[in-house]
GROMACS .gro file of C-alpha atoms in nm:
model
  229
    1MET     CA    1  -2.390   1.660  -1.482
    2LYS     CA    2  -2.155   1.364  -1.528
    3THR     CA    3  -1.891   1.591  -1.682
    4LYS     CA    4  -1.901   1.818  -1.379
    5PHE     CA    5  -1.880   1.519  -1.151
    6ILE     CA    6  -1.575   1.383  -1.332
    7GLN     CA    7  -1.411   1.722  -1.295
    8LYS     CA    8  -1.489   1.707  -0.925
    9LEU     CA    9  -1.336   1.358  -0.907
   10MET     CA   10  -1.021   1.471  -1.084
   11ALA     CA   11  -0.981   1.750  -0.833
   12GLY     CA   12  -0.892   1.481  -0.576
   13ALA     CA   13  -1.128   1.593  -0.303
   14LEU     CA   14  -1.001   1.539   0.051
   15ALA     CA   15  -0.641   1.496  -0.065
   16ALA     CA   16  -0.400   1.601   0.185
   17ALA     CA   17  -0.522   1.610   0.535
   18LEU     CA   18  -0.568   1.237   0.562
   19VAL     CA   19  -0.296   1.016   0.702
   20VAL     CA   20  -0.290   0.648   0.610
   21ALA     CA   21  -0.081   0.384   0.777
   22PRO     CA   22   0.107   0.148   0.544
   23SER     CA   23  -0.158  -0.118   0.492
   24THR     CA   24   0.061  -0.385   0.341
   25SER     CA   25   0.361  -0.391   0.569
   26VAL     CA   26   0.302  -0.733   0.726
   27PHE     CA   27   0.236  -0.904   0.394
   28ALA     CA   28   0.517  -0.720   0.219
   29SER     CA   29   0.777  -0.797   0.481
   30SER     CA   30   0.681  -1.163   0.477
   31LEU     CA   31   0.718  -1.189   0.102
   32ASP     CA   32   1.043  -0.997   0.110
   33SER     CA   33   1.178  -1.231   0.376
   34ALA     CA   34   1.087  -1.526   0.159
   35GLY     CA   35   1.258  -1.370  -0.140
   36GLN     CA   36   1.573  -1.308   0.061
   37GLY     CA   37   1.584  -1.660   0.195
   38SER     CA   38   1.521  -1.578   0.559
   39GLY     CA   39   1.244  -1.704   0.780
   40GLY     CA   40   1.117  -1.742   1.132
   41GLN     CA   41   1.235  -2.017   1.360
   42GLY     CA   42   1.055  -2.346   1.296
   43SER     CA   43   0.926  -2.254   0.952
   44THR     CA   44   1.065  -2.203   0.603
   45PRO     CA   45   1.023  -1.876   0.410
   46GLU     CA   46   0.777  -2.058   0.185
   47ASP     CA   47   0.569  -2.163   0.488
   48LYS     CA   48   0.550  -1.800   0.600
   49VAL     CA   49   0.433  -1.681   0.259
   50ILE     CA   50   0.163  -1.951   0.250
   51GLU     CA   51   0.052  -1.850   0.600
   52ILE     CA   52   0.014  -1.486   0.500
   53VAL     CA   53  -0.164  -1.579   0.178
   54ASN     CA   54  -0.419  -1.788   0.365
   55GLU     CA   55  -0.472  -1.516   0.624
   56SER     CA   56  -0.553  -1.270   0.346
   57ASN     CA   57  -0.806  -1.509   0.192
   58ASP     CA   58  -1.094  -1.383   0.403
   59ASP     CA   59  -1.380  -1.449   0.161
   60GLY     CA   60  -1.411  -1.822   0.218
   61GLY     CA   61  -1.199  -1.929  -0.078
   62SER     CA   62  -0.980  -2.237  -0.082
   63ALA     CA   63  -0.661  -2.228   0.120
   64VAL     CA   64  -0.329  -2.290  -0.053
   65SER     CA   65  -0.078  -2.546   0.069
   66SER     CA   66   0.215  -2.480  -0.162
   67ILE     CA   67   0.386  -2.190  -0.338
   68ALA     CA   68   0.280  -2.344  -0.671
   69GLN     CA   69  -0.085  -2.279  -0.585
   70ILE     CA   70  -0.037  -1.903  -0.553
   71ALA     CA   71  -0.157  -1.729  -0.869
   72GLU     CA   72   0.125  -1.564  -1.063
   73THR     CA   73  -0.109  -1.417  -1.320
   74SER     CA   74  -0.465  -1.292  -1.359
   75SER     CA   75  -0.706  -1.176  -1.628
   76VAL     CA   76  -1.004  -0.945  -1.669
   77ALA     CA   77  -1.270  -1.005  -1.934
   78GLY     CA   78  -1.030  -1.222  -2.134
   79VAL     CA   79  -0.734  -0.984  -2.106
   80THR     CA   80  -0.437  -1.135  -1.924
   81THR     CA   81  -0.212  -0.918  -1.712
   82SER     CA   82   0.122  -0.833  -1.867
   83VAL     CA   83   0.308  -0.838  -1.536
   84LYS     CA   84   0.372  -1.149  -1.330
   85GLY     CA   85   0.329  -1.130  -0.957
   86VAL     CA   86   0.114  -1.245  -0.668
   87TYR     CA   87  -0.255  -1.203  -0.758
   88LEU     CA   88  -0.479  -1.270  -0.459
   89ALA     CA   89  -0.754  -1.010  -0.494
   90THR     CA   90  -1.054  -1.243  -0.480
   91SER     CA   91  -1.287  -0.952  -0.398
   92VAL     CA   92  -1.278  -0.849  -0.767
   93ASN     CA   93  -1.328  -1.048  -1.086
   94GLY     CA   94  -0.965  -1.048  -1.185
   95VAL     CA   95  -0.689  -0.791  -1.213
   96ALA     CA   96  -0.495  -0.702  -1.526
   97ILE     CA   97  -0.208  -0.465  -1.592
   98THR     CA   98  -0.211  -0.383  -1.963
   99THR     CA   99   0.095  -0.161  -1.986
  100SER     CA  100   0.367  -0.383  -2.129
  101VAL     CA  101   0.659  -0.509  -1.921
  102ALA     CA  102   0.900  -0.344  -2.166
  103ASN     CA  103   0.723  -0.010  -2.135
  104ILE     CA  104   0.726  -0.022  -1.754
  105ALA     CA  105   1.090  -0.127  -1.743
  106SER     CA  106   1.190   0.151  -1.979
  107SER     CA  107   0.981   0.431  -1.830
  108TYR     CA  108   1.088   0.345  -1.473
  109ASN     CA  109   1.455   0.303  -1.572
  110LEU     CA  110   1.484  -0.053  -1.444
  111GLY     CA  111   1.832  -0.195  -1.462
  112ALA     CA  112   1.972  -0.529  -1.566
  113GLY     CA  113   1.798  -0.816  -1.392
  114GLU     CA  114   1.513  -0.597  -1.263
  115THR     CA  115   1.172  -0.720  -1.379
  116PRO     CA  116   0.833  -0.551  -1.318
  117TYR     CA  117   0.632  -0.740  -1.057
  118ALA     CA  118   0.291  -0.685  -0.894
  119ARG     CA  119   0.139  -0.789  -0.563
  120VAL     CA  120  -0.238  -0.750  -0.546
  121TYR     CA  121  -0.464  -0.880  -0.271
  122ASN     CA  122  -0.775  -0.810  -0.066
  123MET     CA  123  -0.747  -0.526   0.185
  124ASP     CA  124  -0.844  -0.609   0.543
  125VAL     CA  125  -1.038  -0.303   0.660
  126LYS     CA  126  -0.983  -0.395   1.025
  127LYS     CA  127  -0.607  -0.397   0.976
  128SER     CA  128  -0.608  -0.083   0.761
  129PRO     CA  129  -0.869   0.142   0.926
  130LEU     CA  130  -0.708   0.472   0.825
  131ALA     CA  131  -0.685   0.372   0.460
  132ALA     CA  132  -1.049   0.259   0.466
  133ALA     CA  133  -1.155   0.580   0.642
  134ALA     CA  134  -0.980   0.792   0.380
  135ILE     CA  135  -1.148   0.601   0.097
  136ASN     CA  136  -1.490   0.615   0.264
  137SER     CA  137  -1.464   0.988   0.337
  138ALA     CA  138  -1.368   1.068  -0.021
  139ALA     CA  139  -1.650   0.852  -0.157
  140GLU     CA  140  -1.902   1.011   0.080
  141ALA     CA  141  -1.798   1.360  -0.026
  142LEU     CA  142  -1.859   1.259  -0.387
  143GLY     CA  143  -2.192   1.087  -0.322
  144ALA     CA  144  -2.048   0.752  -0.428
  145THR     CA  145  -2.089   0.397  -0.298
  146VAL     CA  146  -1.775   0.202  -0.208
  147GLY     CA  147  -1.719  -0.148  -0.342
  148PRO     CA  148  -1.426  -0.385  -0.282
  149TYR     CA  149  -1.100  -0.265  -0.127
  150ILE     CA  150  -0.776  -0.389  -0.284
  151ASN     CA  151  -0.412  -0.353  -0.185
  152VAL     CA  152  -0.178  -0.299  -0.481
  153GLU     CA  153   0.202  -0.295  -0.482
  154LEU     CA  154   0.356  -0.217  -0.820
  155GLY     CA  155   0.725  -0.289  -0.810
  156PHE     CA  156   1.002  -0.508  -0.947
  157VAL     CA  157   1.206  -0.811  -0.850
  158LYS     CA  158   1.578  -0.867  -0.874
  159GLY     CA  159   1.751  -1.173  -0.743
  160GLY     CA  160   1.438  -1.282  -0.557
  161LYS     CA  161   1.406  -0.950  -0.373
  162PHE     CA  162   1.104  -0.721  -0.419
  163GLY     CA  163   1.119  -0.342  -0.439
  164LEU     CA  164   0.856  -0.078  -0.505
  165LEU     CA  165   0.852   0.143  -0.813
  166PRO     CA  166   0.831   0.519  -0.743
  167THR     CA  167   0.486   0.673  -0.717
  168ASP     CA  168   0.583   0.970  -0.935
  169GLY     CA  169   0.664   0.758  -1.239
  170ALA     CA  170   0.495   0.706  -1.575
  171PRO     CA  171   0.129   0.596  -1.605
  172ILE     CA  172   0.049   0.227  -1.567
  173THR     CA  173  -0.290   0.104  -1.688
  174MET     CA  174  -0.478  -0.144  -1.471
  175SER     CA  175  -0.820  -0.306  -1.479
  176PHE     CA  176  -1.036  -0.460  -1.208
  177GLY     CA  177  -1.324  -0.691  -1.289
  178ILE     CA  178  -1.630  -0.550  -1.111
  179PRO     CA  179  -1.795  -0.810  -0.884
  180LYS     CA  180  -2.142  -0.913  -1.000
  181SER     CA  181  -2.288  -0.794  -0.671
  182PHE     CA  182  -2.154  -0.443  -0.740
  183VAL     CA  183  -2.259  -0.417  -1.107
  184GLN     CA  184  -2.539  -0.167  -1.164
  185THR     CA  185  -2.687  -0.077  -1.501
  186GLY     CA  186  -2.632   0.289  -1.581
  187ALA     CA  187  -2.386   0.349  -1.297
  188THR     CA  188  -2.058   0.531  -1.350
  189TYR     CA  189  -1.751   0.371  -1.196
  190ALA     CA  190  -1.415   0.503  -1.078
  191VAL     CA  191  -1.135   0.397  -0.844
  192ILE     CA  192  -1.011   0.574  -0.531
  193CYS     CA  193  -0.644   0.534  -0.444
  194VAL     CA  194  -0.491   0.626  -0.107
  195ARG     CA  195  -0.113   0.636  -0.080
  196PRO     CA  196   0.099   0.606   0.235
  197GLY     CA  197   0.123   0.961   0.365
  198GLY     CA  198  -0.242   1.039   0.294
  199ALA     CA  199  -0.269   1.151  -0.069
  200VAL     CA  200  -0.612   1.062  -0.207
  201THR     CA  201  -0.671   1.038  -0.583
  202VAL     CA  202  -0.987   0.948  -0.772
  203LEU     CA  203  -0.905   0.769  -1.096
  204PRO     CA  204  -1.173   0.786  -1.371
  205ASN     CA  205  -1.284   0.470  -1.549
  206THR     CA  206  -1.183   0.450  -1.916
  207SER     CA  207  -1.341   0.113  -1.993
  208THR     CA  208  -1.654   0.078  -2.208
  209ASN     CA  209  -1.718  -0.270  -2.067
  210PRO     CA  210  -1.990  -0.241  -1.797
  211ASN     CA  211  -1.824  -0.519  -1.597
  212VAL     CA  212  -1.474  -0.369  -1.593
  213VAL     CA  213  -1.316  -0.058  -1.444
  214THR     CA  214  -0.993   0.052  -1.614
  215PHE     CA  215  -0.776   0.332  -1.478
  216SER     CA  216  -0.434   0.489  -1.497
  217THR     CA  217  -0.210   0.478  -1.191
  218THR     CA  218   0.163   0.480  -1.112
  219GLY     CA  219   0.409   0.255  -0.933
  220GLY     CA  220   0.439   0.199  -0.562
  221GLN     CA  221   0.202   0.098  -0.288
  222GLY     CA  222  -0.160   0.201  -0.250
  223ALA     CA  223  -0.498   0.109  -0.108
  224TYR     CA  224  -0.757   0.106  -0.386
  225ALA     CA  225  -1.135   0.074  -0.395
  226ILE     CA  226  -1.394   0.063  -0.673
  227ILE     CA  227  -1.669   0.321  -0.636
  228LYS     CA  228  -1.992   0.384  -0.825
  229TYR     CA  229  -2.236   0.674  -0.846
   0.00000   0.00000   0.00000
């Protein structure tokens, strides 16, 4: 039964007809502005980044007051991410990219001065209703329950400016720590990814740790959610 279900997951049910609005545009543009040294009148680029970070912290966590307080790294079950970035996904128990920086740089043909960089944070369902609807519809079709939603941008930085890696590149392995409230003995986990443009993919879990979901994805921007069945 589980084998058949995995095959159904891999088929990417509901792929195509769904259209998702870019769910990270506000946050992304703010960070890009900070990296390029521009900012709104009356505030520095750093102030704008802090503002966006605090707005995205919708689970009651502590607000940040300086750039130094924004997490540049994260870990899952003792495994630290290989890629520096902005890690703000408090809805999961850590995020880790385990593909090496050298491997990503080589496989995505990054040039001199271009360094892999990740931006990961909680997804606001109210601000990204189409992405959430796509995830929920796919999960419903598969008889799965949806857990936390996470925005992921896998890209690179050069000279303080952020750019996205292509979505058709080499596999990148990521892990999310499953929140305690979503852990269920005997459940099978996976991750749904929705890309701008509407492509829906269900990514099987390869982790043997019952508190971790590990999956293979590619560069670029996407709305992700942990599911269980």
